[in-house]
mmCIF file with all atom_site columns, C-alpha atoms in Angstrom:
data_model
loop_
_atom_site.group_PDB
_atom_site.id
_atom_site.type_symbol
_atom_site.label_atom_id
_atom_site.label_alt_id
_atom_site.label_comp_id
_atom_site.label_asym_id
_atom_site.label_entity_id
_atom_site.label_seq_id
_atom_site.pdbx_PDB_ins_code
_atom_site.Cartn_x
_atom_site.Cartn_y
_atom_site.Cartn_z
_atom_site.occupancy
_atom_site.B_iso_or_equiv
_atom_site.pdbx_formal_charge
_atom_site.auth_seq_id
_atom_site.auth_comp_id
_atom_site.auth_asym_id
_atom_site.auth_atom_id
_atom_site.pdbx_PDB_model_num
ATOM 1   C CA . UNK A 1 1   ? -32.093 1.768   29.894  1.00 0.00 ? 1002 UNK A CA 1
ATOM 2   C CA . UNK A 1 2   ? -35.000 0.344   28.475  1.00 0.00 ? 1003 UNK A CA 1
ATOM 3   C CA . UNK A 1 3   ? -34.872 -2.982  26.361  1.00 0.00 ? 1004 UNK A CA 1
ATOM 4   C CA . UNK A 1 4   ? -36.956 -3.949  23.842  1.00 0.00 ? 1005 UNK A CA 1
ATOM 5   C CA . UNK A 1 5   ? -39.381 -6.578  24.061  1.00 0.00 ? 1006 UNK A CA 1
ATOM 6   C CA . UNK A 1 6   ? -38.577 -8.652  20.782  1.00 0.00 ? 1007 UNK A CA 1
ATOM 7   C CA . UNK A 1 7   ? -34.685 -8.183  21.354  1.00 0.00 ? 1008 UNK A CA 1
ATOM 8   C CA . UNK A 1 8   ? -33.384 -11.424 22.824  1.00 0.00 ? 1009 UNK A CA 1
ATOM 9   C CA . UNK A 1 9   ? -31.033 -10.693 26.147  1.00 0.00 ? 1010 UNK A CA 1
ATOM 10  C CA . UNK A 1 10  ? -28.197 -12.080 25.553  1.00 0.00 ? 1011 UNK A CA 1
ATOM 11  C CA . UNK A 1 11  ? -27.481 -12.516 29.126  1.00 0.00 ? 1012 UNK A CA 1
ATOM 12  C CA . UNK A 1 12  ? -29.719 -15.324 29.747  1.00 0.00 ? 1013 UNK A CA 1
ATOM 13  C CA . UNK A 1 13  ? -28.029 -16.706 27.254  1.00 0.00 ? 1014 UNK A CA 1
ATOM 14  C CA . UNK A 1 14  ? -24.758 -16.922 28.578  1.00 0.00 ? 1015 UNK A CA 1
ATOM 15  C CA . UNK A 1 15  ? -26.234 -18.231 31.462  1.00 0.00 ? 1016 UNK A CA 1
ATOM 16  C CA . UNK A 1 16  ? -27.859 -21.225 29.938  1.00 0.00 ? 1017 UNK A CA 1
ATOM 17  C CA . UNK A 1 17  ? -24.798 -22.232 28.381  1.00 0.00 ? 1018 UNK A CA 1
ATOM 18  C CA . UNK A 1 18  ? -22.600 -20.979 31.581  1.00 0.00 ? 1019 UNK A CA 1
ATOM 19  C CA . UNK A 1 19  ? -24.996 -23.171 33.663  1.00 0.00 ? 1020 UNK A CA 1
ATOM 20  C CA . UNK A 1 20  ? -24.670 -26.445 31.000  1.00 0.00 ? 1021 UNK A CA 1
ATOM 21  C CA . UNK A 1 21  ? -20.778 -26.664 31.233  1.00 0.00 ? 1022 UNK A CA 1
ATOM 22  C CA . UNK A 1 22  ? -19.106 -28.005 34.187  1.00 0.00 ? 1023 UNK A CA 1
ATOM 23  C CA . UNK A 1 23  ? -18.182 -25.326 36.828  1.00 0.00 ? 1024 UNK A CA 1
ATOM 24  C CA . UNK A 1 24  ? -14.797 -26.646 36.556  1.00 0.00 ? 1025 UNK A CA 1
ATOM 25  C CA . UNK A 1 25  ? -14.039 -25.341 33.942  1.00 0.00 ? 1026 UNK A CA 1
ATOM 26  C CA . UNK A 1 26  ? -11.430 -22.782 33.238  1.00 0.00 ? 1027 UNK A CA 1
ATOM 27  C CA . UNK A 1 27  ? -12.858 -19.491 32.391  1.00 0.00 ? 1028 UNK A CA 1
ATOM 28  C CA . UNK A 1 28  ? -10.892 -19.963 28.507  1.00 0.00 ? 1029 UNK A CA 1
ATOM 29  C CA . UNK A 1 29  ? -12.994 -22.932 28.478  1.00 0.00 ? 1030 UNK A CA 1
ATOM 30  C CA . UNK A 1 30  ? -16.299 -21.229 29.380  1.00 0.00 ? 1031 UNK A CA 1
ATOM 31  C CA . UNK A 1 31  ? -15.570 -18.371 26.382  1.00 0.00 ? 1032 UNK A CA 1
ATOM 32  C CA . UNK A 1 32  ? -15.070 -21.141 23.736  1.00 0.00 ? 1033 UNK A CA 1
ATOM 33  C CA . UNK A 1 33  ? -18.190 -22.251 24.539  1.00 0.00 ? 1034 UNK A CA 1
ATOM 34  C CA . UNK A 1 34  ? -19.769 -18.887 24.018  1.00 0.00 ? 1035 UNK A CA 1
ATOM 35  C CA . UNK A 1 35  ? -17.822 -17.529 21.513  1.00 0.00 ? 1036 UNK A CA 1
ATOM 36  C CA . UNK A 1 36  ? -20.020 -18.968 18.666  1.00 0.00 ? 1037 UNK A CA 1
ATOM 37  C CA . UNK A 1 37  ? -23.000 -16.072 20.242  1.00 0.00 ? 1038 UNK A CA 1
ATOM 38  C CA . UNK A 1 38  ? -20.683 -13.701 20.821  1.00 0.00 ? 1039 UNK A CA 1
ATOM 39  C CA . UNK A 1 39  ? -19.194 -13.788 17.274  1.00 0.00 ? 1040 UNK A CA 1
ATOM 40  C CA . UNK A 1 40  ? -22.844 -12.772 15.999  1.00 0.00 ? 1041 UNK A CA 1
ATOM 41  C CA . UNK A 1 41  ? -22.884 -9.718  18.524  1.00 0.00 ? 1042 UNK A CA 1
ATOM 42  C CA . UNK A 1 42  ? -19.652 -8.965  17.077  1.00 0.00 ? 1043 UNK A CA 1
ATOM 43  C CA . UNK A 1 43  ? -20.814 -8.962  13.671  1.00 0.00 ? 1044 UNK A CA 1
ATOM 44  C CA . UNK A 1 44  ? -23.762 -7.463  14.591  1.00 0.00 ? 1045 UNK A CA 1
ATOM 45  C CA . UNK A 1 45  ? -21.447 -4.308  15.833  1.00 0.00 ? 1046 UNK A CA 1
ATOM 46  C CA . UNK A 1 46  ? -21.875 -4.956  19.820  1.00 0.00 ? 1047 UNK A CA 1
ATOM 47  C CA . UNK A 1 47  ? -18.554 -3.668  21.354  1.00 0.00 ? 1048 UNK A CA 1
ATOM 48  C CA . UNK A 1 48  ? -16.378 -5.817  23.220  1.00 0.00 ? 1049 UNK A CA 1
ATOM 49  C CA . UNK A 1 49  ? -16.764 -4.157  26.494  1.00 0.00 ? 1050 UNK A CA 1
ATOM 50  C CA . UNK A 1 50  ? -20.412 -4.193  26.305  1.00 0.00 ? 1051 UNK A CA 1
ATOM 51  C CA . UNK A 1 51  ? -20.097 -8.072  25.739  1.00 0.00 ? 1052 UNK A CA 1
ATOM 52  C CA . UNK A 1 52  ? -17.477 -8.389  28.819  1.00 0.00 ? 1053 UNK A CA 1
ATOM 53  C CA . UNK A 1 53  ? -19.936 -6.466  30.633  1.00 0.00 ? 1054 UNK A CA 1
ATOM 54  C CA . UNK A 1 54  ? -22.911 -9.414  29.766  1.00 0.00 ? 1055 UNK A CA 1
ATOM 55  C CA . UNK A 1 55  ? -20.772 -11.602 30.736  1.00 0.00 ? 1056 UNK A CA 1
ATOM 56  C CA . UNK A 1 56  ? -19.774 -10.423 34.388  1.00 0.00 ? 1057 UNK A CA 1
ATOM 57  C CA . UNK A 1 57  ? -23.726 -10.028 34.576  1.00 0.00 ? 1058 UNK A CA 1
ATOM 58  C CA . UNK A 1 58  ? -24.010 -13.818 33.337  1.00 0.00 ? 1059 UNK A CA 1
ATOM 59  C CA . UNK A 1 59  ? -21.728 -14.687 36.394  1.00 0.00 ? 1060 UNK A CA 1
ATOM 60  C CA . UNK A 1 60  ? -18.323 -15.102 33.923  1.00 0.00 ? 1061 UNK A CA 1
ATOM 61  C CA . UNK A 1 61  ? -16.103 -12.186 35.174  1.00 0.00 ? 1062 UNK A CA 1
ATOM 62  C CA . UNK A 1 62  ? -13.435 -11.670 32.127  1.00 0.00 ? 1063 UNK A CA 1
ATOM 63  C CA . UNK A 1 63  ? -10.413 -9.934  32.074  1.00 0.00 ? 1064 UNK A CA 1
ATOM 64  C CA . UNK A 1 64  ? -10.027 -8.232  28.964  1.00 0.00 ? 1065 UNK A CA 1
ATOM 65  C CA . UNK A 1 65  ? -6.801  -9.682  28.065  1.00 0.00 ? 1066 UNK A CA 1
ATOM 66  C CA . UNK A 1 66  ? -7.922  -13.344 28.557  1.00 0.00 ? 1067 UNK A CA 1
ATOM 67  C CA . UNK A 1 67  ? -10.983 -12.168 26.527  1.00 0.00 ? 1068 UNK A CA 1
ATOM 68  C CA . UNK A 1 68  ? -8.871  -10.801 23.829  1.00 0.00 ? 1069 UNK A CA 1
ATOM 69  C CA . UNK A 1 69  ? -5.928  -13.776 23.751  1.00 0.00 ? 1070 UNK A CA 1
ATOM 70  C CA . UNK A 1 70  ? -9.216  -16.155 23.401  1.00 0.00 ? 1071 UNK A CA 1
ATOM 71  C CA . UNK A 1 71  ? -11.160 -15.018 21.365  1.00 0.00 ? 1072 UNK A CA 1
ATOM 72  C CA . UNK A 1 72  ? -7.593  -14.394 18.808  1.00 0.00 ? 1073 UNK A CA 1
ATOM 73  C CA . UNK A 1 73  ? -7.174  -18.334 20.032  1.00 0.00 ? 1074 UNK A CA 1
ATOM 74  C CA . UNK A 1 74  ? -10.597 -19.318 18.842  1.00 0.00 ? 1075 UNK A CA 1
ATOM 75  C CA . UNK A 1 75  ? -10.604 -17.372 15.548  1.00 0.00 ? 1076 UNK A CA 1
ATOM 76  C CA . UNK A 1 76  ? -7.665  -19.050 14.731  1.00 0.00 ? 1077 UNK A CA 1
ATOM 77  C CA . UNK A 1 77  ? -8.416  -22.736 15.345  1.00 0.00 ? 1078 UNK A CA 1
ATOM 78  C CA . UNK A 1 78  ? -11.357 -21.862 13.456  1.00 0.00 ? 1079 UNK A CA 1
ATOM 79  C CA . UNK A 1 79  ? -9.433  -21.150 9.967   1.00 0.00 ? 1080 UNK A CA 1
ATOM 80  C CA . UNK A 1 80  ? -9.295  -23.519 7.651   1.00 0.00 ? 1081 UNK A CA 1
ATOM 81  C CA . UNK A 1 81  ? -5.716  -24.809 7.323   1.00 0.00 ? 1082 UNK A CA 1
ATOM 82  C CA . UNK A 1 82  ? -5.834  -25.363 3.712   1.00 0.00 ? 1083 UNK A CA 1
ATOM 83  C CA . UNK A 1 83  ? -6.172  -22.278 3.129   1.00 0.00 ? 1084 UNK A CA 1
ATOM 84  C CA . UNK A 1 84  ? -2.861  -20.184 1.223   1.00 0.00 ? 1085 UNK A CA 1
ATOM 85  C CA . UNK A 1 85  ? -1.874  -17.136 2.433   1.00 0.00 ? 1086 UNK A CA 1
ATOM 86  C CA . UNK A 1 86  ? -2.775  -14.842 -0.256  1.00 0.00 ? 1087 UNK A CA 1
ATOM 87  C CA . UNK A 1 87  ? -5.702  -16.408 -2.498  1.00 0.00 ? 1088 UNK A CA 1
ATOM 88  C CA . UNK A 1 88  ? -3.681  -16.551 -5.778  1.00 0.00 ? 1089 UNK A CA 1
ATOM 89  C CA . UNK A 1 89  ? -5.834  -15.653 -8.915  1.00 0.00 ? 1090 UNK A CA 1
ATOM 90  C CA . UNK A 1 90  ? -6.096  -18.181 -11.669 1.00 0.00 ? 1091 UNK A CA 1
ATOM 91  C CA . UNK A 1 91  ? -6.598  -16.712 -15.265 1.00 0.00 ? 1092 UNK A CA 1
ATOM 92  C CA . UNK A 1 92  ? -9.939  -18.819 -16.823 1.00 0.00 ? 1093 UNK A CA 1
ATOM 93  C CA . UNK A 1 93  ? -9.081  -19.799 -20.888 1.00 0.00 ? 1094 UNK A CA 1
ATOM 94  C CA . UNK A 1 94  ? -10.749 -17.764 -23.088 1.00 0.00 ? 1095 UNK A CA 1
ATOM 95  C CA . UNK A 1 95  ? -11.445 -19.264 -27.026 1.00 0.00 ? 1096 UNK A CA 1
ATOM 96  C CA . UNK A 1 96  ? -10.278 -15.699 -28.208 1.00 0.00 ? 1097 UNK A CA 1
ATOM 97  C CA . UNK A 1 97  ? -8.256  -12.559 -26.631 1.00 0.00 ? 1098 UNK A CA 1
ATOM 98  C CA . UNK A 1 98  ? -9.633  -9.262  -27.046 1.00 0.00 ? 1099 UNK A CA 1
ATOM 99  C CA . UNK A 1 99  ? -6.525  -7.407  -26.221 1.00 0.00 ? 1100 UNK A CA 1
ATOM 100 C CA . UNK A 1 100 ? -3.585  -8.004  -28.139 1.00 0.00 ? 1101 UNK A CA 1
ATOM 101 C CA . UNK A 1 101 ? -0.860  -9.790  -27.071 1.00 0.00 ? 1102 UNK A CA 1
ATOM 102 C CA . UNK A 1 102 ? 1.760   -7.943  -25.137 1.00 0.00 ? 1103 UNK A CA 1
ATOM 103 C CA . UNK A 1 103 ? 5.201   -9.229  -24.238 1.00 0.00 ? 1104 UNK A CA 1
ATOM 104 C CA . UNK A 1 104 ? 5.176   -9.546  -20.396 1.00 0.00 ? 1105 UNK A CA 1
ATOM 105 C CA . UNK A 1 105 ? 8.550   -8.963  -18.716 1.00 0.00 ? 1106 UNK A CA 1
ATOM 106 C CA . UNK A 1 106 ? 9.315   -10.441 -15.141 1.00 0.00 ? 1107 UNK A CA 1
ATOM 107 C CA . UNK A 1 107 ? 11.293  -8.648  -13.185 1.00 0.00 ? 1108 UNK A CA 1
ATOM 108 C CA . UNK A 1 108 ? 14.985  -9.823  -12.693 1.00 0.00 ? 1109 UNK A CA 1
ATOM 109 C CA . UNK A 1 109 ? 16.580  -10.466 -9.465  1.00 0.00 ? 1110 UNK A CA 1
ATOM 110 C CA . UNK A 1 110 ? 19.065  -8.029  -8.630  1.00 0.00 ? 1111 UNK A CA 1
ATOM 111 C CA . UNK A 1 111 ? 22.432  -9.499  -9.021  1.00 0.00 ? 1112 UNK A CA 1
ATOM 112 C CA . UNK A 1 112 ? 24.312  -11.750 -6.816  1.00 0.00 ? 1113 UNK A CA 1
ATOM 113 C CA . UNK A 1 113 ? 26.626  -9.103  -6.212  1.00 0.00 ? 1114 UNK A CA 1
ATOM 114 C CA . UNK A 1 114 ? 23.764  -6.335  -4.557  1.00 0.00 ? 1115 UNK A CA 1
ATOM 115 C CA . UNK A 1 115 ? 22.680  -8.743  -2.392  1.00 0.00 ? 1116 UNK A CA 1
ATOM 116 C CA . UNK A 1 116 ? 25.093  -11.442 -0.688  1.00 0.00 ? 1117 UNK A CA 1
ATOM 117 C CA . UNK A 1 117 ? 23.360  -14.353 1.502   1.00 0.00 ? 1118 UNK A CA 1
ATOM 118 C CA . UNK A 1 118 ? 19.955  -14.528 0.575   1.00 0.00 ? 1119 UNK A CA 1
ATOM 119 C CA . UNK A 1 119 ? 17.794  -17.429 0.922   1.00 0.00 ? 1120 UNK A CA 1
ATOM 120 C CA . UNK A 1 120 ? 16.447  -19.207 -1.476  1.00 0.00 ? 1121 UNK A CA 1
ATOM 121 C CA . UNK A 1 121 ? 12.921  -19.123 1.067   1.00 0.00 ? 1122 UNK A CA 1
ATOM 122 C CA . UNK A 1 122 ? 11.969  -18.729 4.331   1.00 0.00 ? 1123 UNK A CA 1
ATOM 123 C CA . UNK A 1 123 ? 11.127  -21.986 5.858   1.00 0.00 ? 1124 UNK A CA 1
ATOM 124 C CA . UNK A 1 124 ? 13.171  -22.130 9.260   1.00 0.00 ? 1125 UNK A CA 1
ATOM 125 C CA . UNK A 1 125 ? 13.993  -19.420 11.993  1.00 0.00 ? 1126 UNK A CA 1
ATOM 126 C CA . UNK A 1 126 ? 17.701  -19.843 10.373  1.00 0.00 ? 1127 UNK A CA 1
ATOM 127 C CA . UNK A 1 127 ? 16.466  -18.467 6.926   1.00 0.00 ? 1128 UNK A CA 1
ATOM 128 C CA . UNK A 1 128 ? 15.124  -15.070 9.033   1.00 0.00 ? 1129 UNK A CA 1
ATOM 129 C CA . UNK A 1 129 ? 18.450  -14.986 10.306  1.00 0.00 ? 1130 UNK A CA 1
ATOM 130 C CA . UNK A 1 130 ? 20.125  -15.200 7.023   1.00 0.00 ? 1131 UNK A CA 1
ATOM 131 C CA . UNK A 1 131 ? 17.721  -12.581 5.775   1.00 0.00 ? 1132 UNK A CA 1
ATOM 132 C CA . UNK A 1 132 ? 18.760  -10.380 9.050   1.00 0.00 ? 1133 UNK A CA 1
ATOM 133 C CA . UNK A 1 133 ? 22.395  -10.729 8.122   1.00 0.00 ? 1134 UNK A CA 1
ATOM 134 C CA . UNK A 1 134 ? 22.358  -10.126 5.032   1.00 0.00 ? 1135 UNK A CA 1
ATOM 135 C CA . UNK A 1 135 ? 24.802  -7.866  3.089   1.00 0.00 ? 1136 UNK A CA 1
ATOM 136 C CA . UNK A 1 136 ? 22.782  -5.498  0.775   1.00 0.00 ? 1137 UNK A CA 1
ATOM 137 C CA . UNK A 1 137 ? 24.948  -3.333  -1.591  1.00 0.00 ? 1138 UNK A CA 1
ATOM 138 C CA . UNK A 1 138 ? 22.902  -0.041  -2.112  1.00 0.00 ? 1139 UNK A CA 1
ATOM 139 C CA . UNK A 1 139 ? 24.634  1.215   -5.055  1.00 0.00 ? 1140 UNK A CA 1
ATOM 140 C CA . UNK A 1 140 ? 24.141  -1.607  -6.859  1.00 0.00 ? 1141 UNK A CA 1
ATOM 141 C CA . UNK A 1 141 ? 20.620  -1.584  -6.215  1.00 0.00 ? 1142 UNK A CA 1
ATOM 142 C CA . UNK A 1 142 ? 19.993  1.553   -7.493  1.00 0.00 ? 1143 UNK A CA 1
ATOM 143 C CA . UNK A 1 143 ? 22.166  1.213   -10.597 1.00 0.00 ? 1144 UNK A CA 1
ATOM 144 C CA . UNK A 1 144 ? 20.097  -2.141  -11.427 1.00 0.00 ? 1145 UNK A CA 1
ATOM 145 C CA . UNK A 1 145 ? 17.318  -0.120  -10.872 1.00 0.00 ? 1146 UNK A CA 1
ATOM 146 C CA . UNK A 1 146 ? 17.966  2.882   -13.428 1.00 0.00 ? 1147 UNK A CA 1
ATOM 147 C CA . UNK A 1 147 ? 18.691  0.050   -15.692 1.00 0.00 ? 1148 UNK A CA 1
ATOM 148 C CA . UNK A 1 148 ? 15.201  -1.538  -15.553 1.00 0.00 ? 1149 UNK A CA 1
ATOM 149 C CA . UNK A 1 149 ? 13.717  2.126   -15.954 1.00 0.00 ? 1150 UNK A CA 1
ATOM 150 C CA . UNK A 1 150 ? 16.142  2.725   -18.795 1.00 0.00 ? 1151 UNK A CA 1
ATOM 151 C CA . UNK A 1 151 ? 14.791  -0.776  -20.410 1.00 0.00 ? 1152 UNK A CA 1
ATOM 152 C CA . UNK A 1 152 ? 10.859  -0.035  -19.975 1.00 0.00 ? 1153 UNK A CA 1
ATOM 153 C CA . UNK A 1 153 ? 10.978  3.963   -21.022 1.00 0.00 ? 1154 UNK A CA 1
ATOM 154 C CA . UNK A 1 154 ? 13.774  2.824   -24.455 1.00 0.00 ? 1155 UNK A CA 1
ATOM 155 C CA . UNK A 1 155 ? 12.757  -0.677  -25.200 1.00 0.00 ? 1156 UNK A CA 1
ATOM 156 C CA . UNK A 1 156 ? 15.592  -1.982  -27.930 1.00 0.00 ? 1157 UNK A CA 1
ATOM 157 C CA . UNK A 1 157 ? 14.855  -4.256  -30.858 1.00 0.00 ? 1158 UNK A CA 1
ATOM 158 C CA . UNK A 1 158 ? 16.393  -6.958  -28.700 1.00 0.00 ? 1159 UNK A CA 1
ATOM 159 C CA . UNK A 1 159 ? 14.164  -6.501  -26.143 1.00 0.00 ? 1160 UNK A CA 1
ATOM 160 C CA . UNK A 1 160 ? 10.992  -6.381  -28.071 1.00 0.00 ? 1161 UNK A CA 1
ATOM 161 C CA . UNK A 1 161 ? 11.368  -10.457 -29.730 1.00 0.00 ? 1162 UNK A CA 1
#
């Protein structure tokens, strides 16, 4: 295979950084050190085995599992913590609407009855077990559920204040 003269081998440099760490170093230690190069191979579309493959040429034999449970490892502590979950959309203030206003109905918990020992949220390993054990009445469910479909497809006068 022949390489091209402009593209930079990314061997040599894995082995400038391999050969500036302490050979102490445990081999999880050596791929956070590298990880910031091979991220751009990654984005670049480089496969992983093709990178694992630099690497044993760079003198860092890899198994793919502690390649994989790294580089997961790295990505993570790399997050930002403040982060949310899901990005939750903010509506900006507008001086005027152009639509007109529409009533906006939330959807109603089914009752107490259809569903017996629910958590309020899930915070602890004790509110997944409550969510495990709970008691979900099916036939409740579904008759709640005609009754919201009922409600949007008839709306009644009370309904529409």
């Amino acid at each position: 295979m022949t390489e091209h003269p402009t593209k930079p081998d990314p061997v040599a440099h894995y082995r400038a950084v391999l050969d500036s760490l302490d050979p102490r170093l445990r081999i999880a230690s050596k791929l956070r050190a590298l990880f910031p190069m091979i991220e751009t191979q990654v984005a670049a579309g480089v496969p992983h085995a093709a990178i694992m493959e630099d690497l044993a040429q760079a003198g860092l034999a890899v198994r793919p599992t502690t390649y994989i449970t790294t580089l997961r490892r790295w990505r993570k502590a790399k997050r930002p913590q403040t982060a949310p979950a899901v990005p939750v959309a903010t509506p900006t203030p507008t001086a005027h609407r152009t639509a007109p206003d529409t009533p906006r109905t939330t959807p109603t918990p089914p009752p107490m009855d259809a569903i017996q020992g629910r958590p309020h949220g899930i915070e602890t390993p004790s509110d997944l077990r409550q969510i495990r054990n709970m008691r979900v009445d099916l036939e409740a469910l579904r008759r709640e559920g005609q009754e919201q479909r009922q409600k949007a497809t008839n709306p009644t006068p009370q309904d529409k204040e």
